[in-house]
PDB file of C-alpha atoms in Angstrom:
ATOM      1  CA  UNK A1333     -27.258  66.011  34.947  1.00 45.00           C
ATOM      2  CA  UNK A1334     -26.699  64.791  31.406  1.00 49.00           C
ATOM      3  CA  UNK A1335     -25.740  67.064  28.777  1.00 53.00           C
ATOM      4  CA  UNK A1336     -26.517  66.947  25.189  1.00 59.00           C
ATOM      5  CA  UNK A1337     -23.362  66.955  22.856  1.00 67.00           C
ATOM      6  CA  UNK A1338     -23.239  66.497  19.405  1.00 82.00           C
ATOM      7  CA  UNK A1339     -20.674  64.055  18.475  1.00 89.00           C
ATOM      8  CA  UNK A1340     -20.597  64.670  14.765  1.00 91.00           C
ATOM      9  CA  UNK A1341     -19.548  68.182  15.359  1.00 92.00           C
ATOM     10  CA  UNK A1342     -16.608  66.926  17.540  1.00 94.00           C
ATOM     11  CA  UNK A1343     -13.080  66.915  15.529  1.00 95.00           C
ATOM     12  CA  UNK A1344     -11.566  64.845  17.907  1.00 94.00           C
ATOM     13  CA  UNK A1345     -14.618  62.332  17.924  1.00 94.00           C
ATOM     14  CA  UNK A1346     -14.500  62.239  13.887  1.00 95.00           C
ATOM     15  CA  UNK A1347     -10.748  61.606  14.080  1.00 93.00           C
ATOM     16  CA  UNK A1348     -11.020  58.418  16.712  1.00 90.00           C
ATOM     17  CA  UNK A1349     -13.762  57.028  14.359  1.00 92.00           C
ATOM     18  CA  UNK A1350     -11.321  57.380  11.308  1.00 92.00           C
ATOM     19  CA  UNK A1351      -8.567  55.586  13.455  1.00 88.00           C
ATOM     20  CA  UNK A1352     -10.992  52.838  14.373  1.00 87.00           C
ATOM     21  CA  UNK A1353     -11.900  52.209  11.174  1.00 89.00           C
ATOM     22  CA  UNK A1354      -8.113  51.949   9.944  1.00 88.00           C
ATOM     23  CA  UNK A1355      -7.594  49.716  12.648  1.00 82.00           C
ATOM     24  CA  UNK A1356     -10.361  47.513  11.527  1.00 82.00           C
ATOM     25  CA  UNK A1357      -8.901  47.798   7.604  1.00 83.00           C
ATOM     26  CA  UNK A1358      -5.593  46.397   8.749  1.00 79.00           C
ATOM     27  CA  UNK A1359      -6.673  43.722  10.647  1.00 72.00           C
ATOM     28  CA  UNK A1360      -8.643  42.288   8.098  1.00 76.00           C
ATOM     29  CA  UNK A1361      -6.074  43.229   5.424  1.00 78.00           C
ATOM     30  CA  UNK A1362      -8.370  45.232   3.390  1.00 85.00           C
ATOM     31  CA  UNK A1363      -5.837  46.835   1.490  1.00 86.00           C
ATOM     32  CA  UNK A1364      -8.089  48.874  -0.611  1.00 91.00           C
ATOM     33  CA  UNK A1365     -10.333  49.942   2.333  1.00 90.00           C
ATOM     34  CA  UNK A1366      -7.136  51.235   3.856  1.00 89.00           C
ATOM     35  CA  UNK A1367      -5.662  53.195   1.367  1.00 90.00           C
ATOM     36  CA  UNK A1368      -9.298  55.092   1.148  1.00 93.00           C
ATOM     37  CA  UNK A1369      -9.061  55.851   4.698  1.00 92.00           C
ATOM     38  CA  UNK A1370      -5.349  57.105   5.193  1.00 91.00           C
ATOM     39  CA  UNK A1371      -6.470  59.073   1.939  1.00 92.00           C
ATOM     40  CA  UNK A1372      -9.287  60.507   4.140  1.00 94.00           C
ATOM     41  CA  UNK A1373      -7.026  61.231   6.962  1.00 93.00           C
ATOM     42  CA  UNK A1374      -4.179  63.028   4.914  1.00 92.00           C
ATOM     43  CA  UNK A1375      -7.109  65.150   2.967  1.00 94.00           C
ATOM     44  CA  UNK A1376      -8.518  66.642   6.361  1.00 96.00           C
ATOM     45  CA  UNK A1377      -5.800  66.348   8.840  1.00 93.00           C
ATOM     46  CA  UNK A1378      -2.973  67.328   6.988  1.00 91.00           C
ATOM     47  CA  UNK A1379      -0.434  70.059   8.524  1.00 89.00           C
ATOM     48  CA  UNK A1380      -2.101  73.519   8.655  1.00 92.00           C
ATOM     49  CA  UNK A1381      -5.636  72.153   7.961  1.00 94.00           C
ATOM     50  CA  UNK A1382      -8.665  73.964   9.699  1.00 96.00           C
ATOM     51  CA  UNK A1383      -9.863  70.104  11.396  1.00 96.00           C
ATOM     52  CA  UNK A1384      -6.309  69.455  12.040  1.00 94.00           C
ATOM     53  CA  UNK A1385      -5.881  73.001  14.135  1.00 95.00           C
ATOM     54  CA  UNK A1386      -9.202  72.112  15.877  1.00 95.00           C
ATOM     55  CA  UNK A1387      -8.134  68.371  16.382  1.00 94.00           C
ATOM     56  CA  UNK A1388      -4.567  69.944  18.003  1.00 93.00           C
ATOM     57  CA  UNK A1389      -6.576  72.301  20.415  1.00 94.00           C
ATOM     58  CA  UNK A1390      -8.518  68.876  22.077  1.00 93.00           C
ATOM     59  CA  UNK A1391      -5.362  67.014  21.954  1.00 90.00           C
ATOM     60  CA  UNK A1392      -3.683  69.843  24.121  1.00 89.00           C
ATOM     61  CA  UNK A1393      -6.342  69.032  26.723  1.00 90.00           C
ATOM     62  CA  UNK A1394      -6.395  65.380  26.329  1.00 84.00           C
ATOM     63  CA  UNK A1395      -2.474  65.116  26.596  1.00 83.00           C
ATOM     64  CA  UNK A1396      -2.086  67.422  29.674  1.00 84.00           C
ATOM     65  CA  UNK A1397      -2.023  65.372  33.103  1.00 76.00           C
ATOM     66  CA  UNK A1398      -1.222  66.225  36.738  1.00 81.00           C
ATOM     67  CA  UNK A1399      -1.730  69.840  36.314  1.00 86.00           C
ATOM     68  CA  UNK A1400      -2.036  72.023  39.684  1.00 88.00           C
ATOM     69  CA  UNK A1401      -5.534  73.082  40.086  1.00 86.00           C
ATOM     70  CA  UNK A1402      -4.957  76.844  39.682  1.00 84.00           C
ATOM     71  CA  UNK A1403      -3.132  76.144  36.603  1.00 90.00           C
ATOM     72  CA  UNK A1404      -5.585  73.362  35.325  1.00 88.00           C
ATOM     73  CA  UNK A1405      -8.269  75.981  35.377  1.00 86.00           C
ATOM     74  CA  UNK A1406      -6.151  78.872  33.581  1.00 89.00           C
ATOM     75  CA  UNK A1407      -5.069  76.411  31.079  1.00 92.00           C
ATOM     76  CA  UNK A1408      -8.837  75.355  30.047  1.00 90.00           C
ATOM     77  CA  UNK A1409      -9.832  79.127  29.896  1.00 90.00           C
ATOM     78  CA  UNK A1410      -6.710  79.514  27.467  1.00 93.00           C
ATOM     79  CA  UNK A1411      -7.279  76.713  25.431  1.00 92.00           C
ATOM     80  CA  UNK A1412     -11.247  77.562  24.783  1.00 90.00           C
ATOM     81  CA  UNK A1413      -9.858  80.799  23.680  1.00 93.00           C
ATOM     82  CA  UNK A1414      -7.754  79.033  21.311  1.00 94.00           C
ATOM     83  CA  UNK A1415     -10.909  76.999  20.060  1.00 94.00           C
ATOM     84  CA  UNK A1416     -12.865  80.240  19.529  1.00 93.00           C
ATOM     85  CA  UNK A1417     -10.080  82.046  17.633  1.00 95.00           C
ATOM     86  CA  UNK A1418     -10.061  79.455  14.829  1.00 95.00           C
ATOM     87  CA  UNK A1419     -12.136  80.122  11.695  1.00 96.00           C
ATOM     88  CA  UNK A1420     -15.119  78.079  13.335  1.00 94.00           C
ATOM     89  CA  UNK A1421     -17.498  78.457  10.290  1.00 96.00           C
ATOM     90  CA  UNK A1422     -14.531  76.727   7.943  1.00 97.00           C
ATOM     91  CA  UNK A1423     -14.324  74.147  10.517  1.00 96.00           C
ATOM     92  CA  UNK A1424     -17.847  73.653  10.538  1.00 96.00           C
ATOM     93  CA  UNK A1425     -17.901  73.231   6.827  1.00 97.00           C
ATOM     94  CA  UNK A1426     -14.730  70.719   6.403  1.00 97.00           C
ATOM     95  CA  UNK A1427     -16.800  68.991   9.228  1.00 96.00           C
ATOM     96  CA  UNK A1428     -19.679  68.667   7.329  1.00 97.00           C
ATOM     97  CA  UNK A1429     -17.696  67.521   4.177  1.00 97.00           C
ATOM     98  CA  UNK A1430     -15.938  64.621   6.193  1.00 97.00           C
ATOM     99  CA  UNK A1431     -19.094  63.489   7.812  1.00 96.00           C
ATOM    100  CA  UNK A1432     -20.708  63.196   4.182  1.00 96.00           C
ATOM    101  CA  UNK A1433     -17.104  61.685   2.791  1.00 96.00           C
ATOM    102  CA  UNK A1434     -17.680  58.873   6.116  1.00 96.00           C
ATOM    103  CA  UNK A1435     -21.163  58.033   5.276  1.00 95.00           C
ATOM    104  CA  UNK A1436     -20.512  57.361   1.453  1.00 95.00           C
ATOM    105  CA  UNK A1437     -16.938  56.148   1.595  1.00 94.00           C
ATOM    106  CA  UNK A1438     -16.807  53.893   4.611  1.00 94.00           C
ATOM    107  CA  UNK A1439     -20.304  53.748   6.493  1.00 92.00           C
ATOM    108  CA  UNK A1440     -22.227  55.302   8.882  1.00 93.00           C
ATOM    109  CA  UNK A1441     -21.708  52.714  11.051  1.00 91.00           C
ATOM    110  CA  UNK A1442     -18.497  54.190  11.566  1.00 91.00           C
ATOM    111  CA  UNK A1443     -19.889  56.690  13.885  1.00 92.00           C
ATOM    112  CA  UNK A1444     -20.958  54.154  16.294  1.00 88.00           C
ATOM    113  CA  UNK A1445     -17.471  52.632  16.762  1.00 83.00           C
ATOM    114  CA  UNK A1446     -16.596  52.326  20.681  1.00 81.00           C
ATOM    115  CA  UNK A1447     -14.344  55.300  21.195  1.00 84.00           C
ATOM    116  CA  UNK A1448     -12.641  54.268  24.658  1.00 76.00           C
ATOM    117  CA  UNK A1449     -11.958  58.011  25.737  1.00 80.00           C
ATOM    118  CA  UNK A1450     -15.169  59.053  24.320  1.00 85.00           C
ATOM    119  CA  UNK A1451     -16.127  60.617  27.879  1.00 86.00           C
ATOM    120  CA  UNK A1452     -13.309  62.948  27.859  1.00 86.00           C
ATOM    121  CA  UNK A1453     -13.674  64.076  24.344  1.00 89.00           C
ATOM    122  CA  UNK A1454     -17.132  64.640  24.978  1.00 89.00           C
ATOM    123  CA  UNK A1455     -16.529  66.926  27.974  1.00 88.00           C
ATOM    124  CA  UNK A1456     -13.950  68.979  26.092  1.00 89.00           C
ATOM    125  CA  UNK A1457     -16.187  69.588  23.193  1.00 89.00           C
ATOM    126  CA  UNK A1458     -19.054  70.415  25.723  1.00 88.00           C
ATOM    127  CA  UNK A1459     -16.818  72.756  27.444  1.00 87.00           C
ATOM    128  CA  UNK A1460     -15.669  74.741  24.366  1.00 87.00           C
ATOM    129  CA  UNK A1461     -19.622  75.027  23.447  1.00 78.00           C
ATOM    130  CA  UNK A1462     -19.727  78.941  24.452  1.00 66.00           C
ATOM    131  CA  UNK A1463     -24.137  78.336  24.581  1.00 74.00           C
ATOM    132  CA  UNK A1464     -23.808  76.451  27.494  1.00 70.00           C
ATOM    133  CA  UNK A1465     -25.559  77.949  30.709  1.00 76.00           C
ATOM    134  CA  UNK A1466     -23.435  78.746  33.765  1.00 75.00           C
ATOM    135  CA  UNK A1467     -24.482  75.660  36.025  1.00 79.00           C
ATOM    136  CA  UNK A1468     -23.935  73.025  32.970  1.00 77.00           C
ATOM    137  CA  UNK A1469     -20.477  75.172  32.098  1.00 75.00           C
ATOM    138  CA  UNK A1470     -19.124  74.691  36.057  1.00 81.00           C
ATOM    139  CA  UNK A1471     -20.053  70.783  35.849  1.00 84.00           C
ATOM    140  CA  UNK A1472     -18.111  70.318  32.764  1.00 84.00           C
ATOM    141  CA  UNK A1473     -15.485  72.423  33.897  1.00 82.00           C
ATOM    142  CA  UNK A1474     -15.159  71.014  37.234  1.00 85.00           C
ATOM    143  CA  UNK A1475     -15.197  67.352  35.362  1.00 85.00           C
ATOM    144  CA  UNK A1476     -12.198  68.623  33.261  1.00 88.00           C
ATOM    145  CA  UNK A1477     -10.325  70.097  36.473  1.00 87.00           C
ATOM    146  CA  UNK A1478     -10.307  66.740  37.569  1.00 86.00           C
ATOM    147  CA  UNK A1479      -9.188  64.733  34.561  1.00 85.00           C
ATOM    148  CA  UNK A1480      -6.262  67.635  34.281  1.00 86.00           C
ATOM    149  CA  UNK A1481      -5.118  67.214  37.779  1.00 84.00           C
ATOM    150  CA  UNK A1482      -4.575  63.544  38.265  1.00 72.00           C
ATOM    151  CA  UNK A1483      -2.589  60.763  36.356  1.00 53.00           C
ATOM    152  CA  UNK A1484      -5.251  59.353  33.746  1.00 45.00           C
ATOM    153  CA  UNK A1485      -5.361  55.659  33.089  1.00 43.00           C
ATOM    154  CA  UNK A1486      -7.589  53.932  31.239  1.00 41.00           C
ATOM    155  CA  UNK A1487      -7.920  51.489  33.324  1.00 42.00           C
ATOM    156  CA  UNK A1488      -9.688  53.806  35.633  1.00 43.00           C
ATOM    157  CA  UNK A1489     -12.237  55.008  32.902  1.00 43.00           C
ATOM    158  CA  UNK A1490     -13.120  51.338  32.132  1.00 41.00           C
ATOM    159  CA  UNK A1491     -14.473  50.768  35.703  1.00 41.00           C
ATOM    160  CA  UNK A1492     -16.946  53.336  35.084  1.00 42.00           C
ATOM    161  CA  UNK A1493     -18.297  51.250  32.162  1.00 40.00           C
ATOM    162  CA  UNK A1494     -21.197  49.434  33.614  1.00 43.00           C
ATOM    163  CA  UNK A1495     -21.533  45.552  33.178  1.00 48.00           C
ATOM    164  CA  UNK A1496     -23.977  45.834  30.331  1.00 49.00           C
ATOM    165  CA  UNK A1497     -22.345  48.381  28.470  1.00 46.00           C
ATOM    166  CA  UNK A1498     -18.994  46.732  28.661  1.00 42.00           C
ATOM    167  CA  UNK A1499     -20.736  42.964  27.620  1.00 50.00           C
ATOM    168  CA  UNK A1500     -21.997  44.966  24.507  1.00 52.00           C
ATOM    169  CA  UNK A1501     -18.867  46.495  23.814  1.00 45.00           C
ATOM    170  CA  UNK A1502     -17.147  43.181  24.075  1.00 45.00           C
ATOM    171  CA  UNK A1503     -19.210  41.438  21.873  1.00 52.00           C
ATOM    172  CA  UNK A1504     -19.178  44.095  19.054  1.00 52.00           C
ATOM    173  CA  UNK A1505     -15.447  43.974  19.425  1.00 45.00           C
ATOM    174  CA  UNK A1506     -15.180  40.417  19.174  1.00 48.00           C
ATOM    175  CA  UNK A1507     -17.228  40.578  15.880  1.00 53.00           C
ATOM    176  CA  UNK A1508     -15.465  43.086  14.609  1.00 52.00           C
ATOM    177  CA  UNK A1509     -12.045  41.656  15.084  1.00 49.00           C
ATOM    178  CA  UNK A1510     -13.144  38.112  14.582  1.00 47.00           C
ATOM    179  CA  UNK A1511     -11.097  37.201  17.942  1.00 51.00           C
ATOM    180  CA  UNK A1512      -9.844  39.211  20.973  1.00 59.00           C
ATOM    181  CA  UNK A1513      -6.477  40.956  20.344  1.00 72.00           C
ATOM    182  CA  UNK A1514      -3.682  40.334  22.734  1.00 76.00           C
ATOM    183  CA  UNK A1515      -2.652  43.733  24.546  1.00 78.00           C
ATOM    184  CA  UNK A1516       0.502  43.708  22.778  1.00 84.00           C
ATOM    185  CA  UNK A1517      -1.263  43.545  19.661  1.00 81.00           C
ATOM    186  CA  UNK A1518      -3.481  46.461  20.478  1.00 77.00           C
ATOM    187  CA  UNK A1519      -0.552  48.443  21.569  1.00 79.00           C
ATOM    188  CA  UNK A1520       1.266  47.496  18.351  1.00 83.00           C
ATOM    189  CA  UNK A1521      -1.890  48.243  16.087  1.00 77.00           C
ATOM    190  CA  UNK A1522      -2.535  51.672  17.887  1.00 73.00           C
ATOM    191  CA  UNK A1523       1.331  52.857  17.321  1.00 75.00           C
ATOM    192  CA  UNK A1524       0.956  52.027  13.819  1.00 77.00           C
ATOM    193  CA  UNK A1525      -2.072  53.913  13.235  1.00 70.00           C
ATOM    194  CA  UNK A1526      -0.468  56.919  15.263  1.00 68.00           C
ATOM    195  CA  UNK A1527       2.807  56.723  12.852  1.00 71.00           C
ATOM    196  CA  UNK A1528       0.572  58.405  10.195  1.00 63.00           C
ATOM    197  CA  UNK A1529       0.708  61.572  12.153  1.00 57.00           C
ATOM    198  CA  UNK A1530       4.132  61.957  13.962  1.00 56.00           C
ATOM    199  CA  UNK A1531       6.567  60.268  11.368  1.00 63.00           C
ATOM    200  CA  UNK A1532       6.840  56.961  13.252  1.00 70.00           C
ATOM    201  CA  UNK A1533       8.436  58.206  15.939  1.00 69.00           C
ATOM    202  CA  UNK A1534       6.497  55.964  18.588  1.00 73.00           C
ATOM    203  CA  UNK A1535       6.209  53.474  16.386  1.00 82.00           C
ATOM    204  CA  UNK A1536       9.938  53.491  16.425  1.00 83.00           C
ATOM    205  CA  UNK A1537      10.212  53.390  20.072  1.00 81.00           C
ATOM    206  CA  UNK A1538       7.655  50.849  20.561  1.00 85.00           C
ATOM    207  CA  UNK A1539       9.291  48.392  18.006  1.00 90.00           C
ATOM    208  CA  UNK A1540      12.384  48.800  19.558  1.00 88.00           C
ATOM    209  CA  UNK A1541      11.226  47.623  22.993  1.00 89.00           C
ATOM    210  CA  UNK A1542       8.724  44.973  21.552  1.00 91.00           C
ATOM    211  CA  UNK A1543      11.360  43.660  19.264  1.00 92.00           C
ATOM    212  CA  UNK A1544      13.595  43.117  22.093  1.00 91.00           C
ATOM    213  CA  UNK A1545      11.119  41.575  24.183  1.00 92.00           C
ATOM    214  CA  UNK A1546      10.229  38.820  21.267  1.00 93.00           C
ATOM    215  CA  UNK A1547      13.679  37.929  21.091  1.00 92.00           C
ATOM    216  CA  UNK A1548      13.977  37.023  24.735  1.00 92.00           C
ATOM    217  CA  UNK A1549      10.934  35.398  24.712  1.00 91.00           C
ATOM    218  CA  UNK A1550      11.581  33.530  21.733  1.00 91.00           C
ATOM    219  CA  UNK A1551      15.125  32.463  23.051  1.00 91.00           C
ATOM    220  CA  UNK A1552      13.720  31.290  25.882  1.00 90.00           C
ATOM    221  CA  UNK A1553      10.923  29.253  24.441  1.00 89.00           C
ATOM    222  CA  UNK A1554      13.736  27.824  21.931  1.00 89.00           C
ATOM    223  CA  UNK A1555      15.991  26.454  24.474  1.00 89.00           C
ATOM    224  CA  UNK A1556      12.694  24.905  26.459  1.00 87.00           C
ATOM    225  CA  UNK A1557      11.978  23.288  22.958  1.00 83.00           C
ATOM    226  CA  UNK A1558      15.536  21.944  22.551  1.00 84.00           C
ATOM    227  CA  UNK A1559      15.505  20.755  26.307  1.00 84.00           C
ATOM    228  CA  UNK A1560      12.177  18.415  25.313  1.00 81.00           C
ATOM    229  CA  UNK A1561      13.733  17.466  22.267  1.00 79.00           C
ATOM    230  CA  UNK A1562      11.532  19.045  19.862  1.00 80.00           C
ATOM    231  CA  UNK A1563      13.731  19.379  17.212  1.00 80.00           C
ATOM    232  CA  UNK A1564      11.155  20.618  14.414  1.00 81.00           C
ATOM    233  CA  UNK A1565       9.337  23.203  16.647  1.00 82.00           C
ATOM    234  CA  UNK A1566      13.051  24.536  18.047  1.00 82.00           C
ATOM    235  CA  UNK A1567      14.624  24.698  14.335  1.00 86.00           C
ATOM    236  CA  UNK A1568      11.466  26.889  13.350  1.00 86.00           C
ATOM    237  CA  UNK A1569      11.999  29.071  16.264  1.00 88.00           C
ATOM    238  CA  UNK A1570      15.582  29.723  15.602  1.00 90.00           C
ATOM    239  CA  UNK A1571      14.412  30.947  12.031  1.00 90.00           C
ATOM    240  CA  UNK A1572      12.004  33.436  13.988  1.00 91.00           C
ATOM    241  CA  UNK A1573      14.924  34.741  15.747  1.00 90.00           C
ATOM    242  CA  UNK A1574      17.006  35.371  12.871  1.00 91.00           C
ATOM    243  CA  UNK A1575      14.064  37.230  11.172  1.00 91.00           C
ATOM    244  CA  UNK A1576      13.908  39.246  14.613  1.00 92.00           C
ATOM    245  CA  UNK A1577      17.596  39.797  14.444  1.00 89.00           C
ATOM    246  CA  UNK A1578      17.237  41.355  10.718  1.00 89.00           C
ATOM    247  CA  UNK A1579      14.273  43.837  11.724  1.00 87.00           C
ATOM    248  CA  UNK A1580      16.588  46.095  13.451  1.00 77.00           C
ATOM    249  CA  UNK A1581      18.449  46.586   9.711  1.00 80.00           C
ATOM    250  CA  UNK A1582      15.547  47.298   7.629  1.00 84.00           C
ATOM    251  CA  UNK A1583      12.943  49.941   7.335  1.00 84.00           C
ATOM    252  CA  UNK A1584       9.655  49.966   9.239  1.00 84.00           C
ATOM    253  CA  UNK A1585       7.428  49.095   6.411  1.00 84.00           C
ATOM    254  CA  UNK A1586       3.647  47.681   6.907  1.00 81.00           C
ATOM    255  CA  UNK A1587       4.906  44.056   6.061  1.00 85.00           C
ATOM    256  CA  UNK A1588       7.027  44.359   9.206  1.00 88.00           C
ATOM    257  CA  UNK A1589       4.502  45.443  11.191  1.00 86.00           C
ATOM    258  CA  UNK A1590       2.117  42.408   9.969  1.00 85.00           C
ATOM    259  CA  UNK A1591       5.415  39.970  10.788  1.00 89.00           C
ATOM    260  CA  UNK A1592       5.746  41.101  14.320  1.00 91.00           C
ATOM    261  CA  UNK A1593       1.857  40.879  14.789  1.00 86.00           C
ATOM    262  CA  UNK A1594       1.724  37.251  13.975  1.00 87.00           C
ATOM    263  CA  UNK A1595       5.140  36.287  15.678  1.00 91.00           C
ATOM    264  CA  UNK A1596       3.358  38.012  19.018  1.00 90.00           C
ATOM    265  CA  UNK A1597       0.747  35.353  18.148  1.00 86.00           C
ATOM    266  CA  UNK A1598       3.118  32.554  17.541  1.00 86.00           C
ATOM    267  CA  UNK A1599       4.905  33.248  21.234  1.00 87.00           C
ATOM    268  CA  UNK A1600       1.814  33.227  23.175  1.00 84.00           C
ATOM    269  CA  UNK A1601       0.522  29.836  21.217  1.00 82.00           C
ATOM    270  CA  UNK A1602       3.657  28.063  21.865  1.00 79.00           C
ATOM    271  CA  UNK A1603       3.771  28.977  25.294  1.00 77.00           C
ATOM    272  CA  UNK A1604       0.588  27.446  26.076  1.00 70.00           C
TER     273      UNK A1604
END
């Protein structure tokens, strides 16, 4: 049974669209566009704002997992109560302004972005909709209870995408990013984007592990190149190692993130 859902009135969807556009602007080095998107995120999703409060209710569901079934059911009804306790009129008005801002400042195409967890976001939004009839509400509720009572893996969600949808997404993704990003680069970008809302805590943790991994990789490749007497390559790799060592003593900046992004590329290319 298919239920209609107005995605533009789903605050979590609007936020994910902005994050996706911000990611694209970082990858393409469109600094002016990046600043515009960050400004929009800060304007509409700052602490205490109506849309940030609304987004937090969605996140409380999306970030929960492995709950006992009885707890999951009670949790859903409590979060729906939280949703309706918010100033829905103010949220609707802010959504209207944000939609207009995205259309005029970014592009209407922003709403066509592929959002990997859209199915879950839409289900939560549909569940919160008090206008649902009993049968529709039960279907969505059952879907969300299943979501909350099992460990969620992105791979599981991706299995449900049929071949045609998957191919369409891959083509759009490659057109957007000009090439397929490596998993570690996607992880880096994701943590970089999220750092705007969590004071960089997740990014710091990720970078500690990623820099350590890269140092091991570069060190091993350097020794291989030395053994092969490729002095030119090995000397350049040693300079990369020195750079990686310095990262632990300097603040995290956009330039540092970019450097790591390209070192990730370098490591994979040299390994080939």
